[in-house]
GROMACS .gro file of C-alpha atoms in nm:
model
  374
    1UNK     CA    1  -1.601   4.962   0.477
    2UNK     CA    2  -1.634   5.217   0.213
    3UNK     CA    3  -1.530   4.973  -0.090
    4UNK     CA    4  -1.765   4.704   0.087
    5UNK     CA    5  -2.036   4.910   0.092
    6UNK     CA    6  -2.004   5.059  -0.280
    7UNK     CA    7  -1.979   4.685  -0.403
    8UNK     CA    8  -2.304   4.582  -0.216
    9UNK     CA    9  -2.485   4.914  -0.348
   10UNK     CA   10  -2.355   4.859  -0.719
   11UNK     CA   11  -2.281   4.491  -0.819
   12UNK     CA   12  -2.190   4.395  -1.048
   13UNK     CA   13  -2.361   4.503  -1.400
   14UNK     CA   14  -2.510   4.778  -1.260
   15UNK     CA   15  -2.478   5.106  -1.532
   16UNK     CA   16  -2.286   5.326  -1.271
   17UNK     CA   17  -2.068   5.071  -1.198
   18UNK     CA   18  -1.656   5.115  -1.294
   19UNK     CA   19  -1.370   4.914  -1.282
   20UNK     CA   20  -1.279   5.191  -1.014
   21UNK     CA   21  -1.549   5.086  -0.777
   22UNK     CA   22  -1.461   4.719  -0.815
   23UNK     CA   23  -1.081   4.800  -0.725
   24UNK     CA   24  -1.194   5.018  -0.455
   25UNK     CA   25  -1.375   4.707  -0.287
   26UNK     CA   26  -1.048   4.497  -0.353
   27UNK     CA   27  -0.841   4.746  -0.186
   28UNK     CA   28  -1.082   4.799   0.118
   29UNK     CA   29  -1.110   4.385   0.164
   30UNK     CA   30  -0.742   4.354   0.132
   31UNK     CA   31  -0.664   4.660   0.393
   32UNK     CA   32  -0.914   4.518   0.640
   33UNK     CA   33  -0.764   4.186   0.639
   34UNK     CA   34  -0.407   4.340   0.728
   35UNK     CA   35  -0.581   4.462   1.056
   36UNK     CA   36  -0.707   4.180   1.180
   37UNK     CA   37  -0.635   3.800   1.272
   38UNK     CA   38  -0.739   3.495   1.102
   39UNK     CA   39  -0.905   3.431   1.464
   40UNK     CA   40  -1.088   3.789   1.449
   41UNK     CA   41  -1.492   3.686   1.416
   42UNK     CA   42  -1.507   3.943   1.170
   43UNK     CA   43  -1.145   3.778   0.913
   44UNK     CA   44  -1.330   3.530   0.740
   45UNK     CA   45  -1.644   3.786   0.601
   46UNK     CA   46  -1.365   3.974   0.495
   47UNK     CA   47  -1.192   3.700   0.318
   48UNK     CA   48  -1.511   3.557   0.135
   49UNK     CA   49  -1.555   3.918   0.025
   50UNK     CA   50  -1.219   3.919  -0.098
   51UNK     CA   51  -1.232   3.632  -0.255
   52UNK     CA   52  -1.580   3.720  -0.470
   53UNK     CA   53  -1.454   3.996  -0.588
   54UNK     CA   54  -1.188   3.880  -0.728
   55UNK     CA   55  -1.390   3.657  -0.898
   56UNK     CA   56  -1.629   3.936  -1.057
   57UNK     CA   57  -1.313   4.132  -1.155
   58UNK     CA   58  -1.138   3.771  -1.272
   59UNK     CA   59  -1.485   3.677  -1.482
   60UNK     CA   60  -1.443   4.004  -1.645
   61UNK     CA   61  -1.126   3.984  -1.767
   62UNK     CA   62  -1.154   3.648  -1.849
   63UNK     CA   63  -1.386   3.732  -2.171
   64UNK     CA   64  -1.112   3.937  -2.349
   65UNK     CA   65  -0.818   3.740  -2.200
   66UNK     CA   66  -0.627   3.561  -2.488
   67UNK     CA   67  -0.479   3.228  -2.353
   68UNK     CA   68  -0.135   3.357  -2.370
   69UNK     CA   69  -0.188   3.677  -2.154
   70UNK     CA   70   0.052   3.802  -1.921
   71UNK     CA   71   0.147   3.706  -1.597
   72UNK     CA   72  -0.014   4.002  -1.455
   73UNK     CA   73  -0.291   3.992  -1.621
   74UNK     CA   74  -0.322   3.642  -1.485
   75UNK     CA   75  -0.280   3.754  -1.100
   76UNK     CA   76  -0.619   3.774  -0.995
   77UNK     CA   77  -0.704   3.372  -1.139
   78UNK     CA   78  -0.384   3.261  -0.943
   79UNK     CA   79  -0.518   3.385  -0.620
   80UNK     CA   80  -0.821   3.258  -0.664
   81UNK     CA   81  -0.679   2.922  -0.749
   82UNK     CA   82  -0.442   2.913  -0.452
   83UNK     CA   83  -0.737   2.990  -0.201
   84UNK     CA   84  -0.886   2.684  -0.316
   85UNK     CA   85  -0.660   2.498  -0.277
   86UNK     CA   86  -0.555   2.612   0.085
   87UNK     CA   87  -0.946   2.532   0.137
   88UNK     CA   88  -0.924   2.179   0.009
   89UNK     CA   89  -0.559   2.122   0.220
   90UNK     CA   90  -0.734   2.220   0.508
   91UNK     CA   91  -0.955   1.893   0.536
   92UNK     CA   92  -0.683   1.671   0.457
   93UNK     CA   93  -0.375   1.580   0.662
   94UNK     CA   94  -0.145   1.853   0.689
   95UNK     CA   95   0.177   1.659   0.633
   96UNK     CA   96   0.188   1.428   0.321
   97UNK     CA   97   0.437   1.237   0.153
   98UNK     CA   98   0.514   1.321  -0.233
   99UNK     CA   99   0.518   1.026  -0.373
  100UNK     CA  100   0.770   1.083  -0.667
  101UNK     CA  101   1.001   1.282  -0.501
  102UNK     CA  102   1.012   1.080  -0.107
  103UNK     CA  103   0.964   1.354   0.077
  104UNK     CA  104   0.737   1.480   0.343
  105UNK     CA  105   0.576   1.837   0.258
  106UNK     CA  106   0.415   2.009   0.486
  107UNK     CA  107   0.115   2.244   0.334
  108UNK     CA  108   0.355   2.453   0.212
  109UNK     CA  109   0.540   2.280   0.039
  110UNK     CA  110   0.224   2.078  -0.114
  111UNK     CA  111   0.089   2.433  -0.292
  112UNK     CA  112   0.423   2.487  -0.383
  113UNK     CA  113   0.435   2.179  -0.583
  114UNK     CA  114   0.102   2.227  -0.705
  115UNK     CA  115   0.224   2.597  -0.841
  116UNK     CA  116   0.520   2.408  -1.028
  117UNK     CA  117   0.332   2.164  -1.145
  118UNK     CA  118   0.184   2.079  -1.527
  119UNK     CA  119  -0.157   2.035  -1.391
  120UNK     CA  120  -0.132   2.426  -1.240
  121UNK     CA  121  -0.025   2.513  -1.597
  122UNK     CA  122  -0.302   2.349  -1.710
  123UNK     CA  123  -0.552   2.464  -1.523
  124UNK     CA  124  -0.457   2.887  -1.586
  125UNK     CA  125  -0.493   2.805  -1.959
  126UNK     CA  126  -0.825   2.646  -1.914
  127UNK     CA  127  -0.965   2.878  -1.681
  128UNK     CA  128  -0.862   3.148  -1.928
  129UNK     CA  129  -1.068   3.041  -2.215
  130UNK     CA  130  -1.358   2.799  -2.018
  131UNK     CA  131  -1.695   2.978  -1.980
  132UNK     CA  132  -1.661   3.235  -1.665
  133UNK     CA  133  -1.942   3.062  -1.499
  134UNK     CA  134  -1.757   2.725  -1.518
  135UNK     CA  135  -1.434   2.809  -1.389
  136UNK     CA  136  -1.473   2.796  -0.982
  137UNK     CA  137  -1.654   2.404  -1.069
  138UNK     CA  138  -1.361   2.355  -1.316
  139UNK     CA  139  -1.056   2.499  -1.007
  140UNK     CA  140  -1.221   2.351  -0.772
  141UNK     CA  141  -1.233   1.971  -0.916
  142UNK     CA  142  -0.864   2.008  -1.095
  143UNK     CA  143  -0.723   2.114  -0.733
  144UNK     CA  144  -0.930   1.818  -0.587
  145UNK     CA  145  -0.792   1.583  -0.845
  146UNK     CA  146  -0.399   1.661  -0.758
  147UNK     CA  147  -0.441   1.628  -0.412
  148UNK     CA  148  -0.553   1.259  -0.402
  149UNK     CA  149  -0.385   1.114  -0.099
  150UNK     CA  150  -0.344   0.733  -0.036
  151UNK     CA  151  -0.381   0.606   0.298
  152UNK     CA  152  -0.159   0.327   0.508
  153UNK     CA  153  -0.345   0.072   0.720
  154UNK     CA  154  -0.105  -0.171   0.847
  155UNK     CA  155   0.022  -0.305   1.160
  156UNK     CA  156   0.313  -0.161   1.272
  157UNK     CA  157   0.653  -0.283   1.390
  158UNK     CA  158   1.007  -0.304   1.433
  159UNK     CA  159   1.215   0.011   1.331
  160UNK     CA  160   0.878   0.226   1.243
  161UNK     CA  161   1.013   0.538   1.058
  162UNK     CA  162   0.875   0.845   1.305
  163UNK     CA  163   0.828   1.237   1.171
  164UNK     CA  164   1.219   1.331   1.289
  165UNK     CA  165   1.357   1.043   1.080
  166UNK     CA  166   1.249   1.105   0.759
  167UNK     CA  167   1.226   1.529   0.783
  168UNK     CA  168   1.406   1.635   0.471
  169UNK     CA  169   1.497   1.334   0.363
  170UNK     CA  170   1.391   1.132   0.033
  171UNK     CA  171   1.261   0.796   0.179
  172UNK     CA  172   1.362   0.635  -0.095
  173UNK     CA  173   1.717   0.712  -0.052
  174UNK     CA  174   1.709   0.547   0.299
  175UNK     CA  175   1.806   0.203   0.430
  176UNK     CA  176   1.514  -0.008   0.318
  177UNK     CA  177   1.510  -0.145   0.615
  178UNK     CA  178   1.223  -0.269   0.868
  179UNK     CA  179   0.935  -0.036   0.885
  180UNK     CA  180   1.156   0.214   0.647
  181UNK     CA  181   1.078  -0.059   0.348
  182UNK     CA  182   0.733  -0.106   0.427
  183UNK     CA  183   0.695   0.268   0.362
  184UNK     CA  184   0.948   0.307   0.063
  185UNK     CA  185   0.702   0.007  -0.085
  186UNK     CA  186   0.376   0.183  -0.004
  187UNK     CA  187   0.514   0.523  -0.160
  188UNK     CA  188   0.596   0.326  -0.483
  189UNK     CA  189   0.241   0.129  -0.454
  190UNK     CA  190   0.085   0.504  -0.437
  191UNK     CA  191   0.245   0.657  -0.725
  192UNK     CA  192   0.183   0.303  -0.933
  193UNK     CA  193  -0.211   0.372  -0.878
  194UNK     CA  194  -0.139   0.691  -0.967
  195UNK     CA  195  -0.131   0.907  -0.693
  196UNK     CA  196   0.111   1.168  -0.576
  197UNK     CA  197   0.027   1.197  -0.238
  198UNK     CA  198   0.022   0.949   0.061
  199UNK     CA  199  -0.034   0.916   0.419
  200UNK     CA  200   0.123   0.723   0.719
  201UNK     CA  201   0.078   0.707   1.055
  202UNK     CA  202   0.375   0.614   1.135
  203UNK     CA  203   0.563   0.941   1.017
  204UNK     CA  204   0.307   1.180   0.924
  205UNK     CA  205   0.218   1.328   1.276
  206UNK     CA  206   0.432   1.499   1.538
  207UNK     CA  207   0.351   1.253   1.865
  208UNK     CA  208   0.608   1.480   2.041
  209UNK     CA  209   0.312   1.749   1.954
  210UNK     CA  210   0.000   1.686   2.223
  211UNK     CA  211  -0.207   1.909   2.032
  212UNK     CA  212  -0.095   1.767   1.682
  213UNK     CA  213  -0.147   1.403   1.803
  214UNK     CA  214  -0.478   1.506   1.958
  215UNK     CA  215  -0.634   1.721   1.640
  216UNK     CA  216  -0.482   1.386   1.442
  217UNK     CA  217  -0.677   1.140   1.604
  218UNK     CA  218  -0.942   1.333   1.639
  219UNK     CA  219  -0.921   1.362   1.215
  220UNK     CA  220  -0.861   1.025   1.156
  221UNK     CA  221  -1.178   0.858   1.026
  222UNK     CA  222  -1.223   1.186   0.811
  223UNK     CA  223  -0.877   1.115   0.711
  224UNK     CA  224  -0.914   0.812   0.590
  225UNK     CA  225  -1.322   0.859   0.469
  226UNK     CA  226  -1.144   1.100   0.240
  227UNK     CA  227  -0.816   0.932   0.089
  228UNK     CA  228  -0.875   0.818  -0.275
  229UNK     CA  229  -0.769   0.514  -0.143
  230UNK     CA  230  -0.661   0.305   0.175
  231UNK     CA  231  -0.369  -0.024   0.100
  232UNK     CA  232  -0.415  -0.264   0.379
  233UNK     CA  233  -0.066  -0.404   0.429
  234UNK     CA  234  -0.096  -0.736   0.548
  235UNK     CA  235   0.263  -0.808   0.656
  236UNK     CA  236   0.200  -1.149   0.783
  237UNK     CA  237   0.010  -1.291   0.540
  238UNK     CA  238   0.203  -1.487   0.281
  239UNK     CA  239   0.133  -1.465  -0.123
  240UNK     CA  240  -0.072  -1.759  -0.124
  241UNK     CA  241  -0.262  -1.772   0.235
  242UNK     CA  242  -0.566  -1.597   0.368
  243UNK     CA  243  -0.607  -1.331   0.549
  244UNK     CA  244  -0.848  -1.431   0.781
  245UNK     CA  245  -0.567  -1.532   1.065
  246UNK     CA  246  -0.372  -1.174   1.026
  247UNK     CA  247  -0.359  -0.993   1.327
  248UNK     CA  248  -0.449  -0.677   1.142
  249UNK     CA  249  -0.795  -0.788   1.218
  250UNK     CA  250  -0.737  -0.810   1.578
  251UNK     CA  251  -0.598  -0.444   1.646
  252UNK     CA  252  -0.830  -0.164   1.746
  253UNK     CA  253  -0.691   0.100   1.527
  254UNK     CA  254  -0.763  -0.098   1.257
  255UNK     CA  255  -1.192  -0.128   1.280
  256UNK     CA  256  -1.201   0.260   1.141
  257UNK     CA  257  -0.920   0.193   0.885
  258UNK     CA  258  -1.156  -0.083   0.767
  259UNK     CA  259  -1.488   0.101   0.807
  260UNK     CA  260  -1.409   0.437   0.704
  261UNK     CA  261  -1.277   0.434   0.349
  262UNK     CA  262  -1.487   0.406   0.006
  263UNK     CA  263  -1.229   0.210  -0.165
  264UNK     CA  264  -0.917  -0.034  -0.025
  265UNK     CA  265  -0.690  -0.247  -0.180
  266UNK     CA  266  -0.515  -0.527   0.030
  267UNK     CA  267  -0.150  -0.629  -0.023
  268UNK     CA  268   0.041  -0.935   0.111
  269UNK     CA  269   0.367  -1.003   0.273
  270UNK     CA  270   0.571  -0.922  -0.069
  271UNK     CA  271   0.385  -0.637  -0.198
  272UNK     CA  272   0.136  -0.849  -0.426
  273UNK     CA  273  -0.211  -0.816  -0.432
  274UNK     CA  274  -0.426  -1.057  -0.187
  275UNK     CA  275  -0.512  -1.320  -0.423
  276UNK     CA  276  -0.398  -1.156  -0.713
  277UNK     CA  277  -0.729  -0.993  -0.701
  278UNK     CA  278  -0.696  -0.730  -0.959
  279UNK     CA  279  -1.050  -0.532  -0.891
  280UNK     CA  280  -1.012  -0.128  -0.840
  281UNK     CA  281  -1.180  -0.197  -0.495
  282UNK     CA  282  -1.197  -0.492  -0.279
  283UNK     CA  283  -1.512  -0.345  -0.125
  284UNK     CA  284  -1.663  -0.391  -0.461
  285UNK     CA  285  -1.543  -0.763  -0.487
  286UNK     CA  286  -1.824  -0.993  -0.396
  287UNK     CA  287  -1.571  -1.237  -0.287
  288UNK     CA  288  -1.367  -1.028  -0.121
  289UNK     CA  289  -1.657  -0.924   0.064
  290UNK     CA  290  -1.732  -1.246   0.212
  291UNK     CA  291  -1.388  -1.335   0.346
  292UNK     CA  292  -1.386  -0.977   0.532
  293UNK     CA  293  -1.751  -1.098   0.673
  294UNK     CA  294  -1.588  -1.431   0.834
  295UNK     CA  295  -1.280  -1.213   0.959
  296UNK     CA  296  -1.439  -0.916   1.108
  297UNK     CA  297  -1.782  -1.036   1.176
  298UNK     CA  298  -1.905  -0.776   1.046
  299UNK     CA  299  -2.183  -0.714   0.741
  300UNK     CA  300  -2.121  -0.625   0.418
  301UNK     CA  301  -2.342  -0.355   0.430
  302UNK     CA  302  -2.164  -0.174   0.682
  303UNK     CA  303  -1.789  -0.251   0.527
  304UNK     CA  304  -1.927  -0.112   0.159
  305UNK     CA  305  -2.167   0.166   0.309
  306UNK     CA  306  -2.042   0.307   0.656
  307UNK     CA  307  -2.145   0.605   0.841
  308UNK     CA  308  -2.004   0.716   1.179
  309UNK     CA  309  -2.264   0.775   1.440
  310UNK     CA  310  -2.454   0.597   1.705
  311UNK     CA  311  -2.671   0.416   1.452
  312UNK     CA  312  -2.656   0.063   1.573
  313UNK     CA  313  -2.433   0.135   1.882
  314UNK     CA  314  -2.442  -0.187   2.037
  315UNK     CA  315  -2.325  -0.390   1.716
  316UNK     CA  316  -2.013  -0.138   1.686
  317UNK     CA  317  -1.879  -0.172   2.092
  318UNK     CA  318  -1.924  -0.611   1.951
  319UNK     CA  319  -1.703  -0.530   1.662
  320UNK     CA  320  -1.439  -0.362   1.890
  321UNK     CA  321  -1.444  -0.620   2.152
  322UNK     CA  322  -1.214  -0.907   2.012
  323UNK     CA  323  -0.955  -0.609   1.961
  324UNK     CA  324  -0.657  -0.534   2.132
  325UNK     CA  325  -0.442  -0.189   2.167
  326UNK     CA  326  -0.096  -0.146   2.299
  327UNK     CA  327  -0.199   0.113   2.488
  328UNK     CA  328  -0.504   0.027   2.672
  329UNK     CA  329  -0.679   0.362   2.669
  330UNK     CA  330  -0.606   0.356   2.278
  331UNK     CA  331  -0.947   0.079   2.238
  332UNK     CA  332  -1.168   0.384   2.375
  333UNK     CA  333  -0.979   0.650   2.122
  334UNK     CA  334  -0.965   0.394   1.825
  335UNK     CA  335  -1.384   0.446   1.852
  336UNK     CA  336  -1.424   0.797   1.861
  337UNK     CA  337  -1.428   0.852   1.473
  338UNK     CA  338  -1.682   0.530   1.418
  339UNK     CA  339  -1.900   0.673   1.654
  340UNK     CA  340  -1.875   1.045   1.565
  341UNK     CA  341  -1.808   1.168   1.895
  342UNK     CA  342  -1.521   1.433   1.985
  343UNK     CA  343  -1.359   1.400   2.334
  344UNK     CA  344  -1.018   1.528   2.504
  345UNK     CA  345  -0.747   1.255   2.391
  346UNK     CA  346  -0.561   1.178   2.764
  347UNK     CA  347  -0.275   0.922   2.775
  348UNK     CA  348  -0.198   0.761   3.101
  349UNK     CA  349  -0.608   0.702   3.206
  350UNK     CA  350  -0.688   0.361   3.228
  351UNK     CA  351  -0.877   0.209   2.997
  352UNK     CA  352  -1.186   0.184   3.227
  353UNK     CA  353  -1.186   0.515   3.241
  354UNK     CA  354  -1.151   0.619   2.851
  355UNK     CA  355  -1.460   0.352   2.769
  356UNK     CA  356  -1.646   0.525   3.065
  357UNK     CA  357  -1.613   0.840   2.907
  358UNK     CA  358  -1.657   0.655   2.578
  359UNK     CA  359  -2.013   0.498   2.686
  360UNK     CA  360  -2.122   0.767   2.880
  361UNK     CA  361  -2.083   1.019   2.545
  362UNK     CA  362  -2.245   0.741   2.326
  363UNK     CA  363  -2.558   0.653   2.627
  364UNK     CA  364  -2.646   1.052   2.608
  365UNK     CA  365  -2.657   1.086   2.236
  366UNK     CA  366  -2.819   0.722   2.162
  367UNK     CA  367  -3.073   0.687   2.459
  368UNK     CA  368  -2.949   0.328   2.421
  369UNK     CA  369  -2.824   0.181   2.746
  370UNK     CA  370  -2.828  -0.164   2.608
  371UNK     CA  371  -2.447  -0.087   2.502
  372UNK     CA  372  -2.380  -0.149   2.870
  373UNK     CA  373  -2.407  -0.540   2.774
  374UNK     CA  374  -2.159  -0.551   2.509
   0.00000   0.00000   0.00000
């Protein structure tokens, strides 16, 4: 592309270098990307382009920009601000509940909050008087910082709230009732750490969607590795008992739940805290830490300092083997994300089958066959 091509030959700086050229490459970028798809090889060179120069023309204005400059003046930060943010949506689930309002947004409706929003506000009057060179650091950790998502780890059961029962309604305005309360109670838990997003199984995925349910469980460990924080809801486990007996240690879904994120907070029966433990991060409580050893079996060094993979593949298939699914094929799926390993989700194999695939996947990447003794 002409514009493409005068950018390259005079960046930015250079004497013979306009505002004319720089507008040029803008307009070429953005004219190229109307011709092709966001599946074309060629769409995402374009985009980057884009992108950077938008930021040379956006660091240039920035210097002479007073905070209160015009909207229009302002268009070029705004863009760049929004494509960071559909960057850092795109590694997180793509349905999330708001936790003030009750509803479910899809991304959409996340960056629209996020462009109504204080912190937005914010963040345009910073990045118009910061140091140019500081501003993509400064977007980039303000947009990671709003969307902080919480995660759910429970057990679930009667009246589970599903995706078509809570679409465009505020949970919090529904019967708290069954599995409906649980959530309403973990929404409120969320936005009391201070959080505005959070995450459920239960309701946050399309199951009627093969590809949707696949891509999700195929995310899951991610999901959770990245959520600010995961609240183990212990539903059978009174105020004053331990947790060792709950069957949330006996479910297969569970192991990653446990394993995958940084920092977890278990809650009893009512709502309180286990123990009234009041620690940021019962992976960083010593105690804490030694219960979970007798329940799970499992070291502290993996529960405090995970990674997926096929490190130690022998110890992980022990770990899984006291655990039940309700769907049988679901205890070869629950181990995909611990292990790192990406295979076609297919409901209705038996569960012989699923592990077969399972161990086969984990044999050729390990070289370790002594899984087969589990």
């Amino acid at each position: 592309m002409l514009g493409h091509a005068t950018a390259v030959l005079r960046p930015s700086g250079h004497p013979d270098r306009g505002e004319t050229d720089l507008d040029e490459a803008i307009a070429c970028e953005q004219e190229a990307l109307q011709l092709l798809t966001s599946g074309d090889p060629c769409y995402e060179e374009y985009r980057r382009c884009l992108i950077a120069y938008l930021q040379i023309k956006t660091r240039s204005q920035v210097t002479t920009l007073p905070s209160n400059s015009s909207p229009a003046a302002n268009f070029d930060i705004k863009q760049v601000i929004r494509d960071v943010a559909f960057e850092k949506l795109k590694a997180i689930p793509p349905r999330l509940l708001h936790t003030v309002t009750g509803f479910l947004c899809n991304r959409d409706a996340q960056i629209s909050h996020f462009m109504h929003s204080q912190e937005y506000d914010q963040l345009l009057s910073s990045c118009a008087t910061c140091d140019p060179s500081q501003q993509m650091k400064l977007i980039r950790a303000e947009v990671s910082k709003y969307f902080r998502f919480v995660t759910l780890s429970h057990r679930w059961g009667e009246g589970e709230p599903l995706l078509r029962d809570i679409e465009d309604k505020n949970v919090y305005s529904m019967s708290a009732k069954d599995g409906l309360g649980k959530l309403q109670a973990f929404c409120a838990v969320a936005c009391e750490q201070g959080y505005l997003w959070a995450w459920s199984d239960t309701c946050c995925i399309d199951k009627g969607s093969s590809a949707e349910l696949q891509e999700a469980i195929g995310s899951m460990f991610a999901w959770y590795r990245r959520s600010a924080l995961a609240i183990v809801y212990l539903s059978d486990v009174p105020n004053t008992g331990s947790f060792g007996s709950s069957e949330w240690f006996r479910r297969g879904w569970t192991l990653q739940e446990l394993l995958a994120p940084r920092r977890i907070l278990f809650y009893t029966r009512n709502w309180s805290l286990y123990k009234n433990r009041t620690s940021s991060n019962h992976k960083a409580d010593a105690a804490m830490l030694e219960e979970l050893e007798g329940a799970t079996g499992i070291e502290s060094r993996f529960l405090t300092n995970f990674s997926p993979g096929m490190n130690d593949a022998r110890s992980r298939l022990q770990w899984a083997s006291l655990r039940r699914t309700t769907r049988p094929e679901d205890i070869a799926y629950s181990l995909f994300g611990v292990f790192n390993i990406h295979l076609p989700i297919l409901y209705g194999e038996s569960a012989e089958n699923a592990l077969g695939r399972l161990l086969v996947e984990v044999i050729g990447q390990s070289g370790d066959i002594s899984i087969l003794d589990w």
